[in-house]
Amino acid sequence: SPPTGAWATASPPEAAMNISVRLFLGYFLIVGLAAWFVLNIFSHEAEPGIRQATEETLVDTAHLRAELAAPELAAGRIATGPFATAFAAAQGRTPQASIWGIAKDSVDFRAYVTDARGIVVFDSEGSAVGADYSQWRDVARVLKGEYGARSTRENPDDPTSSVMYVAAPIVAEGKLIGVMSLAKPLATVLPYVDRAERRVRRAGYLLLAASALIGLAFSGWLTWSINRLRAYARDVAEGRKATPPTTGGRQFSDLARALAVMRERLEGKQYVENYVQNLAHEMKSPLSALKGAAEILEEDPPAADRRRFAASIGEQTRRLQAIIDRMLMLARVEQLPAPAGAAPVDLAALVEGCIAARTLALEARRLACRFAPEERLAVRGDAFLLQQAVLNLMDNAIDFAPAGSAVEISLCRRGEQAAVAVRDQGD
């Protein structure tokens, strides 16, 4: 019959992998959501961040230009003087700059100046001179003594056509005489936004790939650890000798040791149950004989019958004693966790000693014992355990051999092993 707990081996072999896959998917989902969150936040914050940095630079530049424009505007030559000439020369420059890998070959800004009423008196592009900009947010707020800035799309349907305007007051002798407004097209800063987004996106993909590799390594380690525990549990269930795995992490090692302790306790309980059953079975026959003899003696039979039944009682008592001694010896042998120590053992001498120890038992059954070894063989092992094994075989042969027959013991070499065979002539 299969060993107790064999049903546990029916579990599907992919169970451990399923657990690992689930853990991996959960881990990767968390990492993926975190990476997506970071990328999404950056994508939404990259452009506003660069806009803010650009606006901060425009503020400084606008105030510097306002100071330069103040004498020209006060003198009435803002559109024809050195200020206008400098702007025209600057716009004609080709910087040939490489900013973090992005080429800049032109000066990309626009400037216009209004008087104290908001009328444009200078435009670097020459298109708005004479226009009333007093209602534009950048100019209107500065004329009110506030910070003025605006963002306006040149094409309402194209968000990339947006232009940022930052204005600064032009003051002469403590009096506001006009407004200097600088403009920066959003299209000139979009390459930096795109580059930043690409770099962050690339880093996010690398993060996901690294996370996937780490997750796979963790899942592989977990699968390996669970498979080792499963193999150990299967060996235990099928009654095979197995060593509990002690690698794979502290928790797995503790679980393996707990399984080993549980196995020892269960085997000890099963061992006791088996020996109690065997002992009860072996004792049933002599006890029945004792009971029958006692019942007959109670009827006061003739003297000859009394002597015969008394002798039977003595024989059955000795048989019971032999059974108990044998069970105790087997219990001692089978409970040994491992041989005490291996040493050279002369098998022929060991068998001869066993024959001498069972001489009385052989004579009581009128049995002959034949032992003719092919050669003197020596092995390394535990002499006590080997002796008990041979004695157990001889006891079984003596019990089942017909009276007057022979018990044959042979010793021979089989390849790299030595074999001891005990044979009787019973059915």
CSV table of C-alpha atoms in Angstrom, one decimal:
chain,number,residue,atom,x,y,z
A,1,SER,CA,0.0,0.0,0.0
A,2,PRO,CA,1.3,3.5,-0.7
A,3,PRO,CA,2.8,5.4,2.3
A,4,THR,CA,0.7,7.8,4.2
A,5,GLY,CA,0.6,11.2,2.7
A,6,ALA,CA,1.3,10.0,-0.9
A,7,TRP,CA,-1.7,12.0,-2.1
A,8,ALA,CA,0.5,15.2,-1.6
A,9,THR,CA,2.5,14.2,-4.7
A,10,ALA,CA,-0.6,14.7,-6.9
A,11,SER,CA,-0.3,18.5,-6.7
A,12,PRO,CA,0.5,19.9,-10.2
A,13,PRO,CA,4.2,20.5,-10.7
A,14,GLU,CA,3.6,24.0,-12.0
A,15,ALA,CA,2.1,25.2,-8.7
A,16,ALA,CA,5.3,26.7,-7.4
A,17,MET,CA,5.8,28.5,-10.8
A,18,ASN,CA,2.3,29.9,-10.6
A,19,ILE,CA,3.1,31.4,-7.2
A,20,SER,CA,6.4,32.9,-8.5
A,21,VAL,CA,4.7,34.2,-11.6
A,22,ARG,CA,2.0,35.9,-9.6
A,23,LEU,CA,4.6,37.5,-7.3
A,24,PHE,CA,6.6,38.6,-10.3
A,25,LEU,CA,3.5,40.1,-12.0
A,26,GLY,CA,2.5,41.9,-8.8
A,27,TYR,CA,6.1,43.2,-8.3
A,28,PHE,CA,6.3,44.3,-12.0
A,29,LEU,CA,2.9,46.0,-11.8
A,30,ILE,CA,3.9,48.0,-8.8
A,31,VAL,CA,7.2,49.1,-10.4
A,32,GLY,CA,5.5,49.8,-13.7
A,33,LEU,CA,2.9,51.9,-12.1
A,34,ALA,CA,5.6,53.8,-10.2
A,35,ALA,CA,7.6,54.4,-13.4
A,36,TRP,CA,4.5,55.4,-15.4
A,37,PHE,CA,3.6,57.9,-12.6
A,38,VAL,CA,7.0,59.4,-12.6
A,39,LEU,CA,7.1,59.7,-16.4
A,40,ASN,CA,3.6,61.1,-16.6
A,41,ILE,CA,4.4,63.7,-13.9
A,42,PHE,CA,7.6,64.7,-15.7
A,43,SER,CA,5.9,64.9,-19.1
A,44,HIS,CA,3.4,67.3,-17.6
A,45,GLU,CA,6.0,69.3,-15.7
A,46,ALA,CA,8.8,69.4,-18.2
A,47,GLU,CA,7.3,72.1,-20.5
A,48,PRO,CA,6.0,74.3,-17.7
A,49,GLY,CA,9.3,74.1,-16.0
A,50,ILE,CA,11.3,75.2,-19.0
A,51,ARG,CA,8.7,77.9,-19.6
A,52,GLN,CA,9.3,79.2,-16.1
A,53,ALA,CA,13.0,79.2,-16.5
A,54,THR,CA,12.7,81.0,-19.8
A,55,GLU,CA,10.4,83.6,-18.3
A,56,GLU,CA,12.8,84.2,-15.4
A,57,THR,CA,15.6,84.9,-18.0
A,58,LEU,CA,13.3,87.2,-20.0
A,59,VAL,CA,12.5,89.2,-16.9
A,60,ASP,CA,16.2,89.9,-16.3
A,61,THR,CA,16.8,90.7,-20.0
A,62,ALA,CA,13.8,92.9,-20.2
A,63,HIS,CA,14.8,95.0,-17.3
A,64,LEU,CA,18.4,95.3,-18.7
A,65,ARG,CA,17.0,96.4,-22.1
A,66,ALA,CA,14.6,98.8,-20.4
A,67,GLU,CA,17.6,100.6,-18.8
A,68,LEU,CA,19.4,100.7,-22.2
A,69,ALA,CA,16.3,102.0,-23.9
A,70,ALA,CA,15.5,104.8,-21.4
A,71,PRO,CA,17.9,107.5,-22.7
A,72,GLU,CA,16.9,106.7,-26.3
A,73,LEU,CA,13.1,106.8,-25.6
A,74,ALA,CA,13.5,110.1,-23.6
A,75,ALA,CA,15.5,111.6,-26.5
A,76,GLY,CA,12.8,110.6,-29.0
A,77,ARG,CA,15.2,108.5,-31.1
A,78,ILE,CA,14.3,104.9,-29.9
A,79,ALA,CA,13.4,103.8,-33.5
A,80,THR,CA,16.5,105.3,-35.2
A,81,GLY,CA,19.2,105.5,-32.6
A,82,PRO,CA,21.9,103.1,-31.4
A,83,PHE,CA,19.4,101.0,-29.5
A,84,ALA,CA,17.5,100.1,-32.8
A,85,THR,CA,20.9,99.6,-34.5
A,86,ALA,CA,22.1,97.2,-31.8
A,87,PHE,CA,18.9,95.1,-32.0
A,88,ALA,CA,19.1,94.8,-35.8
A,89,ALA,CA,22.8,93.8,-35.5
A,90,ALA,CA,22.0,91.2,-32.7
A,91,GLN,CA,19.2,89.6,-34.8
A,92,GLY,CA,21.6,89.2,-37.7
A,93,ARG,CA,24.1,87.2,-35.6
A,94,THR,CA,24.6,83.4,-36.0
A,95,PRO,CA,25.7,82.1,-32.6
A,96,GLN,CA,26.6,78.6,-33.8
A,97,ALA,CA,26.1,77.4,-30.3
A,98,SER,CA,25.6,73.8,-29.2
A,99,ILE,CA,23.5,73.6,-26.1
A,100,TRP,CA,23.5,70.1,-24.6
A,101,GLY,CA,23.6,68.7,-28.1
A,102,ILE,CA,21.0,71.1,-29.7
A,103,ALA,CA,22.3,73.6,-32.3
A,104,LYS,CA,21.4,77.3,-32.0
A,105,ASP,CA,22.2,79.3,-35.1
A,106,SER,CA,20.0,82.4,-34.7
A,107,VAL,CA,19.0,85.0,-32.2
A,108,ASP,CA,15.3,84.2,-31.5
A,109,PHE,CA,13.6,87.0,-29.8
A,110,ARG,CA,11.4,90.0,-30.6
A,111,ALA,CA,11.2,93.3,-28.8
A,112,TYR,CA,8.9,96.2,-28.9
A,113,VAL,CA,8.8,99.5,-27.0
A,114,THR,CA,5.6,101.5,-26.2
A,115,ASP,CA,5.3,105.0,-24.8
A,116,ALA,CA,3.5,105.9,-21.6
A,117,ARG,CA,0.1,105.6,-23.4
A,118,GLY,CA,0.8,102.1,-24.8
A,119,ILE,CA,1.5,103.1,-28.4
A,120,VAL,CA,4.3,101.1,-30.0
A,121,VAL,CA,7.2,103.3,-30.9
A,122,PHE,CA,9.7,100.6,-31.7
A,123,ASP,CA,9.3,97.0,-33.0
A,124,SER,CA,12.3,94.8,-33.8
A,125,GLU,CA,10.2,93.2,-36.6
A,126,GLY,CA,8.9,96.6,-37.8
A,127,SER,CA,5.3,95.4,-38.0
A,128,ALA,CA,3.6,96.9,-35.0
A,129,VAL,CA,4.9,100.5,-34.9
A,130,GLY,CA,2.0,102.9,-34.2
A,131,ALA,CA,-0.3,100.1,-32.9
A,132,ASP,CA,-2.1,100.6,-29.6
A,133,TYR,CA,-0.9,97.8,-27.2
A,134,SER,CA,-2.2,99.4,-24.1
A,135,GLN,CA,-4.7,96.6,-23.7
A,136,TRP,CA,-2.3,93.8,-24.0
A,137,ARG,CA,-1.7,92.2,-20.7
A,138,ASP,CA,2.1,92.7,-20.6
A,139,VAL,CA,1.9,96.4,-21.4
A,140,ALA,CA,-1.3,97.1,-19.5
A,141,ARG,CA,-0.1,95.7,-16.2
A,142,VAL,CA,3.3,97.5,-16.4
A,143,LEU,CA,1.5,100.8,-17.0
A,144,LYS,CA,-0.4,100.1,-13.8
A,145,GLY,CA,2.8,99.5,-11.9
A,146,GLU,CA,2.5,95.7,-11.8
A,147,TYR,CA,4.5,92.8,-13.3
A,148,GLY,CA,3.4,92.3,-16.9
A,149,ALA,CA,3.6,89.0,-18.9
A,150,ARG,CA,1.5,87.1,-21.4
A,151,SER,CA,1.5,84.1,-23.7
A,152,THR,CA,-0.2,84.4,-27.0
A,153,ARG,CA,-0.6,81.9,-29.9
A,154,GLU,CA,0.2,83.3,-33.3
A,155,ASN,CA,-1.9,80.5,-34.7
A,156,PRO,CA,-4.9,79.8,-32.4
A,157,ASP,CA,-5.0,76.1,-33.6
A,158,ASP,CA,-1.3,75.4,-33.0
A,159,PRO,CA,-0.2,75.2,-29.4
A,160,THR,CA,3.5,75.2,-30.5
A,161,SER,CA,3.0,78.7,-32.0
A,162,SER,CA,2.7,80.3,-28.5
A,163,VAL,CA,5.0,83.3,-27.8
A,164,MET,CA,6.0,84.4,-24.3
A,165,TYR,CA,6.0,88.1,-23.6
A,166,VAL,CA,7.6,89.7,-20.5
A,167,ALA,CA,7.5,93.5,-20.0
A,168,ALA,CA,9.6,95.9,-17.9
A,169,PRO,CA,9.0,99.6,-17.2
A,170,ILE,CA,11.1,102.3,-18.8
A,171,VAL,CA,11.8,105.0,-16.3
A,172,ALA,CA,13.5,108.4,-16.8
A,173,GLU,CA,14.1,110.8,-13.9
A,174,GLY,CA,11.8,108.7,-11.7
A,175,LYS,CA,8.9,108.9,-14.2
A,176,LEU,CA,7.4,106.0,-16.2
A,177,ILE,CA,7.9,107.0,-19.8
A,178,GLY,CA,7.3,103.7,-21.6
A,179,VAL,CA,7.3,99.8,-21.6
A,180,MET,CA,10.0,97.4,-22.9
A,181,SER,CA,8.5,94.0,-23.9
A,182,LEU,CA,10.6,91.0,-24.9
A,183,ALA,CA,9.1,88.0,-26.7
A,184,LYS,CA,10.4,84.4,-26.9
A,185,PRO,CA,8.7,81.9,-29.2
A,186,LEU,CA,7.9,78.6,-27.5
A,187,ALA,CA,9.1,76.8,-30.6
A,188,THR,CA,12.7,77.7,-29.7
A,189,VAL,CA,12.5,75.9,-26.4
A,190,LEU,CA,10.5,72.9,-27.5
A,191,PRO,CA,13.7,71.0,-28.6
A,192,TYR,CA,14.9,71.1,-25.1
A,193,VAL,CA,11.6,69.9,-23.8
A,194,ASP,CA,11.6,67.0,-26.3
A,195,ARG,CA,15.2,66.1,-25.5
A,196,ALA,CA,14.4,66.0,-21.7
A,197,GLU,CA,11.3,63.9,-22.3
A,198,ARG,CA,13.3,61.5,-24.5
A,199,ARG,CA,16.0,61.1,-21.9
A,200,VAL,CA,13.5,60.5,-19.1
A,201,ARG,CA,11.5,58.1,-21.2
A,202,ARG,CA,14.7,56.2,-22.0
A,203,ALA,CA,15.7,56.1,-18.3
A,204,GLY,CA,12.2,54.8,-17.5
A,205,TYR,CA,12.4,52.0,-20.0
A,206,LEU,CA,15.8,51.0,-18.6
A,207,LEU,CA,14.3,51.1,-15.2
A,208,LEU,CA,11.5,48.8,-16.3
A,209,ALA,CA,13.9,46.4,-18.0
A,210,ALA,CA,16.2,46.3,-14.9
A,211,SER,CA,13.1,45.8,-12.7
A,212,ALA,CA,12.0,43.0,-14.9
A,213,LEU,CA,15.4,41.3,-14.7
A,214,ILE,CA,15.4,41.7,-10.9
A,215,GLY,CA,11.9,40.3,-10.8
A,216,LEU,CA,12.8,37.3,-12.9
A,217,ALA,CA,15.8,36.6,-10.8
A,218,PHE,CA,13.7,36.8,-7.7
A,219,SER,CA,11.0,34.6,-9.2
A,220,GLY,CA,13.7,32.1,-10.3
A,221,TRP,CA,15.2,32.0,-6.8
A,222,LEU,CA,11.7,31.6,-5.3
A,223,THR,CA,10.8,28.8,-7.7
A,224,TRP,CA,14.1,27.0,-7.0
A,225,SER,CA,13.5,27.2,-3.3
A,226,ILE,CA,9.9,26.1,-3.5
A,227,ASN,CA,10.8,23.2,-5.8
A,228,ARG,CA,13.5,22.0,-3.4
A,229,LEU,CA,10.9,22.1,-0.5
A,230,ARG,CA,8.4,20.3,-2.7
A,231,ALA,CA,10.9,17.6,-3.7
A,232,TYR,CA,11.8,17.1,-0.1
A,233,ALA,CA,8.1,16.8,0.9
A,234,ARG,CA,7.6,14.3,-1.9
A,235,ASP,CA,10.6,12.2,-0.8
A,236,VAL,CA,9.2,12.2,2.7
A,237,ALA,CA,5.7,11.2,1.5
A,238,GLU,CA,7.1,8.3,-0.5
A,239,GLY,CA,9.3,7.1,2.4
A,240,ARG,CA,12.7,7.9,0.7
A,241,LYS,CA,15.6,9.2,2.6
A,242,ALA,CA,16.0,12.9,2.1
A,243,THR,CA,18.0,15.8,3.5
A,244,PRO,CA,16.0,18.9,4.3
A,245,PRO,CA,17.2,21.9,2.2
A,246,THR,CA,18.9,24.5,4.2
A,247,THR,CA,19.5,27.1,1.5
A,248,GLY,CA,17.2,29.6,-0.1
A,249,GLY,CA,16.8,32.1,2.8
A,250,ARG,CA,16.1,31.9,6.5
A,251,GLN,CA,12.4,31.4,6.2
A,252,PHE,CA,12.8,28.5,3.7
A,253,SER,CA,15.5,26.9,5.9
A,254,ASP,CA,13.3,27.2,9.0
A,255,LEU,CA,10.4,25.7,7.1
A,256,ALA,CA,12.6,22.8,5.9
A,257,ARG,CA,13.8,22.1,9.4
A,258,ALA,CA,10.2,22.2,10.7
A,259,LEU,CA,9.2,19.7,8.0
A,260,ALA,CA,12.2,17.5,9.1
A,261,VAL,CA,11.1,17.6,12.7
A,262,MET,CA,7.5,16.8,11.7
A,263,ARG,CA,8.7,13.9,9.6
A,264,GLU,CA,10.7,12.5,12.5
A,265,ARG,CA,7.8,12.7,14.9
A,266,LEU,CA,5.3,11.2,12.4
A,267,GLU,CA,7.8,8.4,11.6
A,268,GLY,CA,8.2,7.8,15.3
A,269,LYS,CA,4.5,7.6,15.8
A,270,GLN,CA,4.1,5.3,12.8
A,271,TYR,CA,7.0,3.2,14.0
A,272,VAL,CA,5.3,2.7,17.4
A,273,GLU,CA,2.0,1.8,15.7
A,274,ASN,CA,3.6,-0.7,13.4
A,275,TYR,CA,5.5,-2.4,16.2
A,276,VAL,CA,2.5,-2.6,18.4
A,277,GLN,CA,0.6,-4.3,15.6
A,278,ASN,CA,3.4,-6.7,14.9
A,279,LEU,CA,3.9,-7.5,18.5
A,280,ALA,CA,0.1,-8.2,19.0
A,281,HIS,CA,0.1,-10.4,15.9
A,282,GLU,CA,3.2,-12.4,17.0
A,283,MET,CA,1.9,-12.8,20.5
A,284,LYS,CA,-1.5,-13.9,19.5
A,285,SER,CA,-0.5,-17.6,18.7
A,286,PRO,CA,1.5,-18.3,21.9
A,287,LEU,CA,-1.1,-16.6,24.0
A,288,SER,CA,-3.9,-18.8,22.5
A,289,ALA,CA,-1.8,-21.9,23.2
A,290,LEU,CA,-1.2,-20.7,26.8
A,291,LYS,CA,-4.9,-20.1,27.3
A,292,GLY,CA,-5.9,-23.5,25.9
A,293,ALA,CA,-3.3,-25.3,28.1
A,294,ALA,CA,-4.5,-23.4,31.2
A,295,GLU,CA,-8.1,-24.3,30.5
A,296,ILE,CA,-7.2,-28.0,30.1
A,297,LEU,CA,-5.2,-28.0,33.3
A,298,GLU,CA,-8.1,-26.6,35.2
A,299,GLU,CA,-10.0,-29.8,34.4
A,300,ASP,CA,-7.4,-31.9,36.3
A,301,PRO,CA,-6.3,-34.1,33.4
A,302,PRO,CA,-4.1,-37.2,34.0
A,303,ALA,CA,-0.5,-36.7,35.1
A,304,ALA,CA,0.9,-37.4,31.6
A,305,ASP,CA,-1.3,-34.8,30.1
A,306,ARG,CA,-0.4,-32.3,32.8
A,307,ARG,CA,3.3,-32.8,32.1
A,308,ARG,CA,2.7,-32.4,28.4
A,309,PHE,CA,0.7,-29.2,28.8
A,310,ALA,CA,3.1,-27.8,31.4
A,311,ALA,CA,5.9,-28.3,28.9
A,312,SER,CA,3.8,-26.6,26.3
A,313,ILE,CA,3.3,-23.6,28.6
A,314,GLY,CA,7.0,-23.4,29.2
A,315,GLU,CA,7.7,-23.6,25.5
A,316,GLN,CA,5.1,-20.9,24.7
A,317,THR,CA,6.5,-18.7,27.5
A,318,ARG,CA,10.0,-19.0,26.0
A,319,ARG,CA,8.5,-18.2,22.6
A,320,LEU,CA,6.9,-15.0,24.0
A,321,GLN,CA,10.1,-14.0,25.6
A,322,ALA,CA,12.0,-14.5,22.4
A,323,ILE,CA,9.4,-12.4,20.5
A,324,ILE,CA,9.7,-9.6,23.0
A,325,ASP,CA,13.5,-9.7,22.9
A,326,ARG,CA,13.5,-9.7,19.1
A,327,MET,CA,11.1,-6.8,19.0
A,328,LEU,CA,13.2,-4.8,21.4
A,329,MET,CA,16.3,-5.6,19.4
A,330,LEU,CA,14.7,-4.5,16.2
A,331,ALA,CA,13.4,-1.4,17.8
A,332,ARG,CA,16.9,-0.5,18.9
A,333,VAL,CA,18.3,-1.2,15.5
A,334,GLU,CA,15.7,0.6,13.5
A,335,GLN,CA,15.7,3.7,15.7
A,336,LEU,CA,19.4,4.3,15.2
A,337,PRO,CA,19.7,7.5,13.0
A,338,ALA,CA,22.9,6.3,11.4
A,339,PRO,CA,25.7,3.7,11.9
A,340,ALA,CA,27.9,4.5,14.9
A,341,GLY,CA,31.0,4.3,12.8
A,342,ALA,CA,32.3,2.4,9.8
A,343,ALA,CA,35.2,-0.1,10.4
A,344,PRO,CA,36.6,-3.1,8.7
A,345,VAL,CA,34.4,-6.2,9.4
A,346,ASP,CA,35.3,-9.8,8.6
A,347,LEU,CA,32.0,-11.1,7.2
A,348,ALA,CA,32.9,-14.8,7.6
A,349,ALA,CA,33.8,-14.4,11.2
A,350,LEU,CA,30.7,-12.4,11.8
A,351,VAL,CA,28.5,-15.1,10.3
A,352,GLU,CA,30.3,-17.8,12.3
A,353,GLY,CA,29.6,-15.8,15.5
A,354,CYS,CA,25.9,-15.6,14.6
A,355,ILE,CA,25.8,-19.4,14.1
A,356,ALA,CA,27.3,-19.9,17.5
A,357,ALA,CA,24.8,-17.5,19.1
A,358,ARG,CA,21.9,-19.5,17.6
A,359,THR,CA,23.3,-23.0,18.3
A,360,LEU,CA,20.7,-23.8,21.0
A,361,ALA,CA,17.8,-22.6,18.8
A,362,LEU,CA,19.1,-24.8,15.9
A,363,GLU,CA,19.4,-27.8,18.2
A,364,ALA,CA,15.9,-27.2,19.6
A,365,ARG,CA,14.4,-27.5,16.1
A,366,ARG,CA,16.9,-30.3,15.1
A,367,LEU,CA,18.2,-28.1,12.4
A,368,ALA,CA,21.6,-28.3,10.7
A,369,CYS,CA,23.4,-25.1,9.7
A,370,ARG,CA,25.7,-25.2,6.6
A,371,PHE,CA,28.1,-22.3,6.0
A,372,ALA,CA,30.6,-22.6,3.2
A,373,PRO,CA,32.0,-19.1,2.2
A,374,GLU,CA,33.5,-18.8,-1.2
A,375,GLU,CA,36.2,-16.6,0.2
A,376,ARG,CA,37.0,-14.5,3.2
A,377,LEU,CA,35.5,-11.1,2.6
A,378,ALA,CA,35.9,-7.9,4.5
A,379,VAL,CA,33.7,-4.8,4.3
A,380,ARG,CA,33.5,-1.5,6.0
A,381,GLY,CA,30.5,-1.0,8.1
A,382,ASP,CA,28.9,-1.2,11.6
A,383,ALA,CA,29.6,-4.6,13.0
A,384,PHE,CA,26.6,-4.5,15.4
A,385,LEU,CA,24.1,-3.6,12.8
A,386,LEU,CA,25.4,-6.2,10.4
A,387,GLN,CA,25.3,-8.8,13.1
A,388,GLN,CA,21.7,-7.9,14.0
A,389,ALA,CA,20.7,-8.2,10.3
A,390,VAL,CA,22.2,-11.7,10.0
A,391,LEU,CA,20.7,-12.8,13.3
A,392,ASN,CA,17.3,-11.5,12.2
A,393,LEU,CA,17.5,-13.5,8.9
A,394,MET,CA,18.6,-16.7,10.8
A,395,ASP,CA,15.7,-16.3,13.3
A,396,ASN,CA,13.3,-16.1,10.5
A,397,ALA,CA,14.8,-19.2,8.9
A,398,ILE,CA,14.8,-21.2,12.2
A,399,ASP,CA,11.1,-20.3,12.7
A,400,PHE,CA,10.0,-21.4,9.3
A,401,ALA,CA,12.4,-24.3,8.5
A,402,PRO,CA,10.9,-27.8,8.9
A,403,ALA,CA,12.2,-29.8,11.8
A,404,GLY,CA,15.2,-31.9,10.8
A,405,SER,CA,16.0,-29.8,7.8
A,406,ALA,CA,19.0,-27.5,7.2
A,407,VAL,CA,19.6,-23.7,7.2
A,408,GLU,CA,22.1,-22.8,4.5
A,409,ILE,CA,24.2,-19.6,4.7
A,410,SER,CA,26.4,-18.4,1.9
A,411,LEU,CA,28.9,-15.6,1.5
A,412,CYS,CA,30.0,-14.4,-2.0
A,413,ARG,CA,31.2,-11.4,-3.9
A,414,ARG,CA,28.8,-9.5,-6.3
A,415,GLY,CA,30.8,-6.9,-8.2
A,416,GLU,CA,31.9,-4.3,-5.7
A,417,GLN,CA,29.6,-5.7,-3.0
A,418,ALA,CA,29.5,-8.6,-0.6
A,419,ALA,CA,26.3,-10.7,-0.3
A,420,VAL,CA,25.2,-12.8,2.7
A,421,ALA,CA,22.3,-15.2,1.8
A,422,VAL,CA,20.3,-17.2,4.4
A,423,ARG,CA,18.1,-20.0,2.9
A,424,ASP,CA,15.7,-22.5,4.6
A,425,GLN,CA,13.6,-25.3,3.2
A,426,GLY,CA,10.3,-24.1,4.4
A,427,ASP,CA,7.3,-23.5,2.2
